[in-house]
Amino acid sequence: MNTKPLQGDIALVTGASRGIGAATARRAAREGWDVAVNYGRQAEAAQAAVEAVQALGRRAIAVQADVSDEAQVLALFARVQQSLGPLGGLVNNAGIVAMKARVDEMDTARWQRMLAVNVLGSWICAREAVKAMSTRHGGAGGAIVNLSSGAATPGAPAMYVDYASAKGAIDAFTLGLAREVATEGVRVNAVRPGIIDTEIHTDSGDAQRAFKSAEVIPMRRPGTADEVAQAIVWLLSPAASYVTGEVLTVSGGR
Ligand code: NAP
């Protein structure tokens, strides 16, 4: 059972330079976590996320790594644990979409990148986190939260079926890994956001998509990054000590 004290734990949040990841870093700091802020390309934004955590009285470092590259992920985990200490939490948040398209318009390179970042990246990071946290490997336990998507269930036809398929893989991975490590002090859950107001929608070709979608959301508004972050940080925390293998939808009722 994961009964570790909340204060003093160390969490790695991938893709934490902006959006849901940056909000998760801040929210985790408020709840007593020291935070490793992983980022892809935006060093300045990652530094701002680090400073936001530090302003809340917690330790933080920024570490650049492409989560789809195994060597970079191994270096990321080594750096985090050398700089901050033993890992207690992983948020597999880094993710990408691509331009709105039909499947018969998508090239193979797009599919490969979509799966490499959204699926392979989460798998490699989770594997390294299990090695660091599982009691089977001498760790003290911990929690993993993966980012699924509301797109996984309807499959996002004529939008991005590739992205939806990748997030469907995350759902299955969450259930399987959770059951695999359930007796080893590691809980594994996912958060399934609906339509959230972040910059990700620009990459699908419509920066205003979140607000334009309001009428199909029962609450008639997109969610905020912080509303998703609160669910993530709850699942990371000992308050969720008996929750594992769960996919928690945060979607305003959609
Ligand atoms: P976002 O605003 O576009 O931010 C994406 C973050 O991921 C950035 O920090 C980016 O870093 C990082 N990133 C991208 N590729 C990376 C890579 N290969 N390696 C490391 N970091 C990488 O996205 P978001 O809306 O916050 O989404 C966060 C997660 O929630 C994603 O998994 C997404 O699929 C999921 N989600 C979002 C929504 C939504 O409506 N926003 C809905 C459902 C699910 P740099 O900027 O530094 O490159």
Short mmCIF file of C-alpha atoms and ligand atoms in Angstrom, two decimals:
data_model
loop_
_atom_site.label_atom_id
_atom_site.label_comp_id
_atom_site.label_asym_id
_atom_site.label_seq_id
_atom_site.Cartn_x
_atom_site.Cartn_y
_atom_site.Cartn_z
CA MET A 1 0.00 0.00 0.00
CA ASN A 2 1.30 3.47 -0.85
CA THR A 3 1.18 5.31 2.45
CA LYS A 4 4.17 7.55 1.91
CA PRO A 5 3.97 11.03 3.41
CA LEU A 6 3.12 13.69 0.87
CA GLN A 7 5.73 16.23 1.87
CA GLY A 8 9.15 15.73 0.35
CA ASP A 9 8.16 13.57 -2.60
CA ILE A 10 9.69 14.09 -6.01
CA ALA A 11 7.63 14.07 -9.19
CA LEU A 12 8.66 14.12 -12.84
CA VAL A 13 6.15 15.79 -15.15
CA THR A 14 6.86 15.30 -18.85
CA GLY A 15 5.90 18.12 -21.20
CA ALA A 16 5.67 20.58 -18.33
CA SER A 17 6.82 23.72 -20.12
CA ARG A 18 3.20 24.75 -20.81
CA GLY A 19 -0.44 23.70 -20.80
CA ILE A 20 -1.62 20.89 -18.55
CA GLY A 21 1.95 19.88 -17.69
CA ALA A 22 2.94 23.32 -16.43
CA ALA A 23 -0.30 23.55 -14.44
CA THR A 24 0.44 20.11 -12.97
CA ALA A 25 3.93 21.21 -11.93
CA ARG A 26 2.45 24.22 -10.08
CA ARG A 27 -0.38 22.24 -8.51
CA ALA A 28 2.02 19.48 -7.42
CA ALA A 29 4.28 22.08 -5.80
CA ARG A 30 1.30 23.47 -3.88
CA GLU A 31 0.66 19.95 -2.59
CA GLY A 32 4.25 19.53 -1.39
CA TRP A 33 6.03 17.88 -4.31
CA ASP A 34 9.44 18.84 -5.65
CA VAL A 35 9.13 18.80 -9.43
CA ALA A 36 11.29 17.90 -12.41
CA VAL A 37 9.98 19.89 -15.38
CA ASN A 38 10.67 17.99 -18.60
CA TYR A 39 10.23 19.85 -21.86
CA GLY A 40 10.75 19.37 -25.57
CA ARG A 41 11.70 22.63 -27.26
CA GLN A 42 10.65 25.58 -25.13
CA ALA A 43 13.47 26.18 -22.67
CA GLU A 44 12.24 29.62 -21.58
CA ALA A 45 8.75 28.36 -20.83
CA ALA A 46 10.22 25.42 -18.91
CA GLN A 47 12.34 27.85 -16.87
CA ALA A 48 9.21 29.86 -16.06
CA ALA A 49 7.53 26.63 -14.86
CA VAL A 50 10.56 25.91 -12.67
CA GLU A 51 10.41 29.40 -11.17
CA ALA A 52 6.69 29.00 -10.47
CA VAL A 53 7.41 25.81 -8.50
CA GLN A 54 10.27 27.48 -6.62
CA ALA A 55 8.05 30.44 -5.78
CA LEU A 56 5.79 27.95 -4.00
CA GLY A 57 8.72 26.86 -1.82
CA ARG A 58 9.57 23.58 -3.55
CA ARG A 59 12.66 22.45 -5.45
CA ALA A 60 12.52 22.23 -9.24
CA ILE A 61 14.74 21.61 -12.24
CA ALA A 62 14.11 21.82 -15.98
CA VAL A 63 15.37 18.93 -18.11
CA GLN A 64 15.14 18.87 -21.89
CA ALA A 65 14.43 15.44 -23.38
CA ASP A 66 12.37 14.13 -26.28
CA VAL A 67 10.29 11.44 -24.57
CA SER A 68 10.20 9.37 -27.76
CA ASP A 69 14.00 8.92 -27.67
CA GLU A 70 15.05 6.15 -25.28
CA ALA A 71 18.59 7.46 -24.70
CA GLN A 72 17.24 10.91 -23.85
CA VAL A 73 14.69 9.42 -21.42
CA LEU A 74 17.38 7.39 -19.65
CA ALA A 75 19.46 10.56 -19.28
CA LEU A 76 16.37 12.42 -18.03
CA PHE A 77 15.69 9.89 -15.27
CA ALA A 78 19.36 9.83 -14.25
CA ARG A 79 19.50 13.62 -14.05
CA VAL A 80 16.25 13.91 -12.08
CA GLN A 81 17.33 11.39 -9.47
CA GLN A 82 20.86 12.76 -9.18
CA SER A 83 19.60 16.32 -8.77
CA LEU A 84 16.44 15.87 -6.70
CA GLY A 85 16.54 12.34 -5.21
CA PRO A 86 14.42 9.17 -5.49
CA LEU A 87 11.37 9.49 -7.67
CA GLY A 88 7.90 9.22 -6.08
CA GLY A 89 5.69 10.23 -8.99
CA LEU A 90 5.60 10.33 -12.79
CA VAL A 91 3.09 12.24 -14.90
CA ASN A 92 3.23 11.05 -18.51
CA ASN A 93 1.85 14.29 -19.92
CA ALA A 94 3.98 15.09 -23.00
CA GLY A 95 1.79 14.67 -26.04
CA ILE A 96 1.17 15.90 -29.56
CA VAL A 97 -1.64 16.18 -32.08
CA ALA A 98 -1.33 16.92 -35.79
CA MET A 99 -3.36 18.77 -38.41
CA LYS A 100 -6.96 17.73 -38.83
CA ALA A 101 -7.03 15.02 -41.55
CA ARG A 102 -8.73 11.84 -42.72
CA VAL A 103 -6.87 8.53 -42.34
CA ASP A 104 -6.51 8.22 -46.13
CA GLU A 105 -4.65 11.55 -46.12
CA MET A 106 -2.14 10.62 -43.39
CA ASP A 107 1.38 9.55 -44.28
CA THR A 108 3.34 6.92 -42.39
CA ALA A 109 5.78 9.43 -40.92
CA ARG A 110 2.87 11.16 -39.19
CA TRP A 111 1.65 7.88 -37.67
CA GLN A 112 5.16 7.00 -36.53
CA ARG A 113 5.69 10.36 -34.79
CA MET A 114 2.21 10.26 -33.22
CA LEU A 115 2.84 6.82 -31.72
CA ALA A 116 6.47 7.56 -30.82
CA VAL A 117 5.65 10.59 -28.67
CA ASN A 118 2.22 9.69 -27.30
CA VAL A 119 2.64 5.94 -26.77
CA LEU A 120 6.30 4.89 -26.86
CA GLY A 121 7.31 7.96 -24.83
CA SER A 122 4.82 7.09 -22.08
CA TRP A 123 5.85 3.43 -22.14
CA ILE A 124 9.58 4.16 -21.77
CA CYS A 125 9.02 6.73 -19.03
CA ALA A 126 6.68 4.38 -17.13
CA ARG A 127 9.17 1.52 -17.40
CA GLU A 128 11.92 3.69 -15.93
CA ALA A 129 9.58 4.94 -13.20
CA VAL A 130 8.65 1.36 -12.24
CA LYS A 131 12.36 0.50 -12.03
CA ALA A 132 12.86 3.50 -9.73
CA MET A 133 9.75 3.15 -7.56
CA SER A 134 8.66 -0.51 -7.40
CA THR A 135 9.45 -2.35 -4.18
CA ARG A 136 10.44 -5.27 -6.47
CA HIS A 137 13.39 -3.14 -7.54
CA GLY A 138 14.16 -1.84 -4.03
CA GLY A 139 12.13 1.35 -4.43
CA ALA A 140 9.80 2.94 -1.89
CA GLY A 141 6.65 2.94 -4.04
CA GLY A 142 4.99 5.75 -5.92
CA ALA A 143 2.37 6.67 -8.48
CA ILE A 144 2.15 7.09 -12.24
CA VAL A 145 -0.50 9.19 -13.98
CA ASN A 146 -0.86 8.89 -17.76
CA LEU A 147 -2.67 11.39 -19.98
CA SER A 148 -5.38 9.79 -22.05
CA SER A 149 -7.91 11.82 -24.05
CA GLY A 150 -11.63 12.07 -24.57
CA ALA A 151 -10.76 11.47 -28.23
CA ALA A 152 -9.97 7.81 -27.45
CA THR A 153 -13.61 6.79 -27.06
CA PRO A 154 -15.30 8.19 -30.22
CA GLY A 155 -12.02 7.81 -32.14
CA ALA A 156 -11.95 11.40 -33.52
CA PRO A 157 -13.13 10.62 -37.10
CA ALA A 158 -12.06 13.11 -39.80
CA MET A 159 -10.05 14.92 -37.11
CA TYR A 160 -7.14 12.81 -35.84
CA VAL A 161 -7.84 9.09 -35.64
CA ASP A 162 -4.09 8.55 -35.22
CA TYR A 163 -4.07 10.59 -32.00
CA ALA A 164 -7.24 8.91 -30.71
CA SER A 165 -5.72 5.47 -31.38
CA ALA A 166 -2.56 6.43 -29.50
CA LYS A 167 -4.63 7.50 -26.50
CA GLY A 168 -6.62 4.25 -26.69
CA ALA A 169 -3.29 2.46 -26.27
CA ILE A 170 -2.62 4.57 -23.20
CA ASP A 171 -5.91 3.39 -21.65
CA ALA A 172 -4.98 -0.30 -22.12
CA PHE A 173 -1.44 0.34 -20.89
CA THR A 174 -2.76 2.02 -17.75
CA LEU A 175 -4.98 -0.94 -16.85
CA GLY A 176 -2.36 -3.58 -17.58
CA LEU A 177 0.55 -1.90 -15.85
CA ALA A 178 -1.60 -1.02 -12.82
CA ARG A 179 -2.47 -4.68 -12.29
CA GLU A 180 1.08 -5.80 -12.98
CA VAL A 181 2.61 -3.64 -10.23
CA ALA A 182 -0.32 -3.46 -7.81
CA THR A 183 1.51 -5.40 -5.08
CA GLU A 184 4.73 -3.41 -5.55
CA GLY A 185 3.67 -0.08 -4.04
CA VAL A 186 3.09 1.55 -7.43
CA ARG A 187 -0.33 2.83 -8.47
CA VAL A 188 -1.00 3.58 -12.14
CA ASN A 189 -3.93 5.68 -13.29
CA ALA A 190 -4.88 7.93 -16.18
CA VAL A 191 -6.72 11.19 -16.56
CA ARG A 192 -8.90 11.56 -19.65
CA PRO A 193 -9.34 15.28 -20.34
CA GLY A 194 -12.15 16.48 -22.56
CA ILE A 195 -11.63 19.75 -24.44
CA ILE A 196 -9.17 21.89 -22.49
CA ASP A 197 -8.05 25.44 -23.24
CA THR A 198 -4.35 25.04 -24.11
CA GLU A 199 -2.11 25.74 -27.11
CA ILE A 200 -2.34 22.14 -28.37
CA HIS A 201 -5.33 23.02 -30.58
CA THR A 202 -3.15 25.30 -32.72
CA ASP A 203 -1.33 22.18 -33.92
CA SER A 204 -4.59 20.63 -35.18
CA GLY A 205 -5.20 23.77 -37.25
CA ASP A 206 -7.68 25.68 -35.09
CA ALA A 207 -6.34 27.66 -32.13
CA GLN A 208 -9.91 28.57 -31.14
CA ARG A 209 -11.14 24.95 -31.17
CA ALA A 210 -11.60 24.73 -27.41
CA PHE A 211 -13.95 27.71 -27.27
CA LYS A 212 -15.73 26.84 -30.53
CA SER A 213 -16.54 23.43 -29.03
CA ALA A 214 -18.36 24.88 -26.04
CA GLU A 215 -21.84 23.99 -27.32
CA VAL A 216 -21.07 20.25 -27.39
CA ILE A 217 -19.88 20.31 -23.76
CA PRO A 218 -22.67 19.96 -21.16
CA MET A 219 -21.00 22.65 -19.00
CA ARG A 220 -20.82 24.85 -22.15
CA ARG A 221 -17.15 25.75 -21.69
CA PRO A 222 -13.74 24.16 -22.20
CA GLY A 223 -11.84 23.05 -19.14
CA THR A 224 -8.76 24.81 -17.80
CA ALA A 225 -5.33 23.25 -17.52
CA ASP A 226 -5.54 23.65 -13.75
CA GLU A 227 -8.82 21.72 -13.55
CA VAL A 228 -7.06 18.76 -15.17
CA ALA A 229 -3.96 19.28 -13.02
CA GLN A 230 -6.02 18.97 -9.84
CA ALA A 231 -7.25 15.53 -10.89
CA ILE A 232 -3.72 14.46 -11.84
CA VAL A 233 -2.22 15.58 -8.55
CA TRP A 234 -4.99 13.89 -6.57
CA LEU A 235 -4.25 10.59 -8.34
CA LEU A 236 -0.54 11.08 -7.56
CA SER A 237 -1.22 11.68 -3.90
CA PRO A 238 -1.74 9.27 -0.99
CA ALA A 239 -5.35 10.55 -0.88
CA ALA A 240 -5.87 8.17 -3.83
CA SER A 241 -4.13 5.27 -2.04
CA TYR A 242 -6.77 2.67 -3.02
CA VAL A 243 -7.21 3.88 -6.62
CA THR A 244 -5.30 2.08 -9.35
CA GLY A 245 -6.04 1.07 -12.93
CA GLU A 246 -8.59 3.89 -13.18
CA VAL A 247 -9.16 6.33 -16.04
CA LEU A 248 -10.67 9.49 -14.58
CA THR A 249 -12.60 11.63 -17.06
CA VAL A 250 -12.32 15.41 -16.61
CA SER A 251 -14.57 16.76 -19.34
CA GLY A 252 -17.35 19.03 -18.08
CA GLY A 253 -19.80 16.13 -18.57
CA ARG A 254 -18.97 15.32 -22.18
P1 NAP B 1 0.38 21.50 -25.07
O1 NAP B 1 -0.13 22.76 -24.48
O2 NAP B 1 0.55 21.40 -26.55
O3 NAP B 1 1.77 21.16 -24.36
C1 NAP B 1 2.46 20.01 -24.75
C2 NAP B 1 3.68 19.82 -23.88
O4 NAP B 1 4.32 18.59 -24.27
C3 NAP B 1 4.70 20.92 -24.02
O5 NAP B 1 5.29 21.16 -22.77
C4 NAP B 1 5.74 20.32 -24.98
O6 NAP B 1 7.05 20.80 -24.74
C5 NAP B 1 5.69 18.87 -24.56
N1 NAP B 1 6.14 17.94 -25.59
C6 NAP B 1 5.64 17.74 -26.84
N2 NAP B 1 6.34 16.80 -27.48
C7 NAP B 1 7.31 16.39 -26.61
C8 NAP B 1 8.35 15.43 -26.68
N3 NAP B 1 8.54 14.67 -27.78
N4 NAP B 1 9.14 15.27 -25.60
C9 NAP B 1 8.97 16.02 -24.49
N5 NAP B 1 8.00 16.94 -24.36
C10 NAP B 1 7.19 17.12 -25.42
O7 NAP B 1 -0.53 20.24 -24.65
P2 NAP B 1 -1.68 20.10 -23.52
O8 NAP B 1 -2.96 20.51 -24.11
O9 NAP B 1 -1.21 20.69 -22.24
O10 NAP B 1 -1.74 18.51 -23.41
C11 NAP B 1 -1.04 17.79 -22.41
C12 NAP B 1 -1.49 16.35 -22.49
O11 NAP B 1 -2.91 16.27 -22.32
C13 NAP B 1 -1.19 15.66 -23.82
O12 NAP B 1 -0.83 14.32 -23.61
C14 NAP B 1 -2.51 15.73 -24.55
O13 NAP B 1 -2.66 14.72 -25.52
C15 NAP B 1 -3.49 15.56 -23.40
N6 NAP B 1 -4.83 16.09 -23.69
C16 NAP B 1 -5.04 17.42 -23.93
C17 NAP B 1 -6.32 17.87 -24.21
C18 NAP B 1 -6.63 19.31 -24.51
O14 NAP B 1 -7.80 19.61 -24.94
N7 NAP B 1 -5.71 20.24 -24.32
C19 NAP B 1 -7.38 16.96 -24.24
C20 NAP B 1 -7.14 15.62 -24.00
C21 NAP B 1 -5.85 15.19 -23.71
P3 NAP B 1 7.71 22.03 -25.59
O15 NAP B 1 6.63 23.05 -25.80
O16 NAP B 1 8.81 22.51 -24.70
O17 NAP B 1 8.22 21.44 -26.87
#
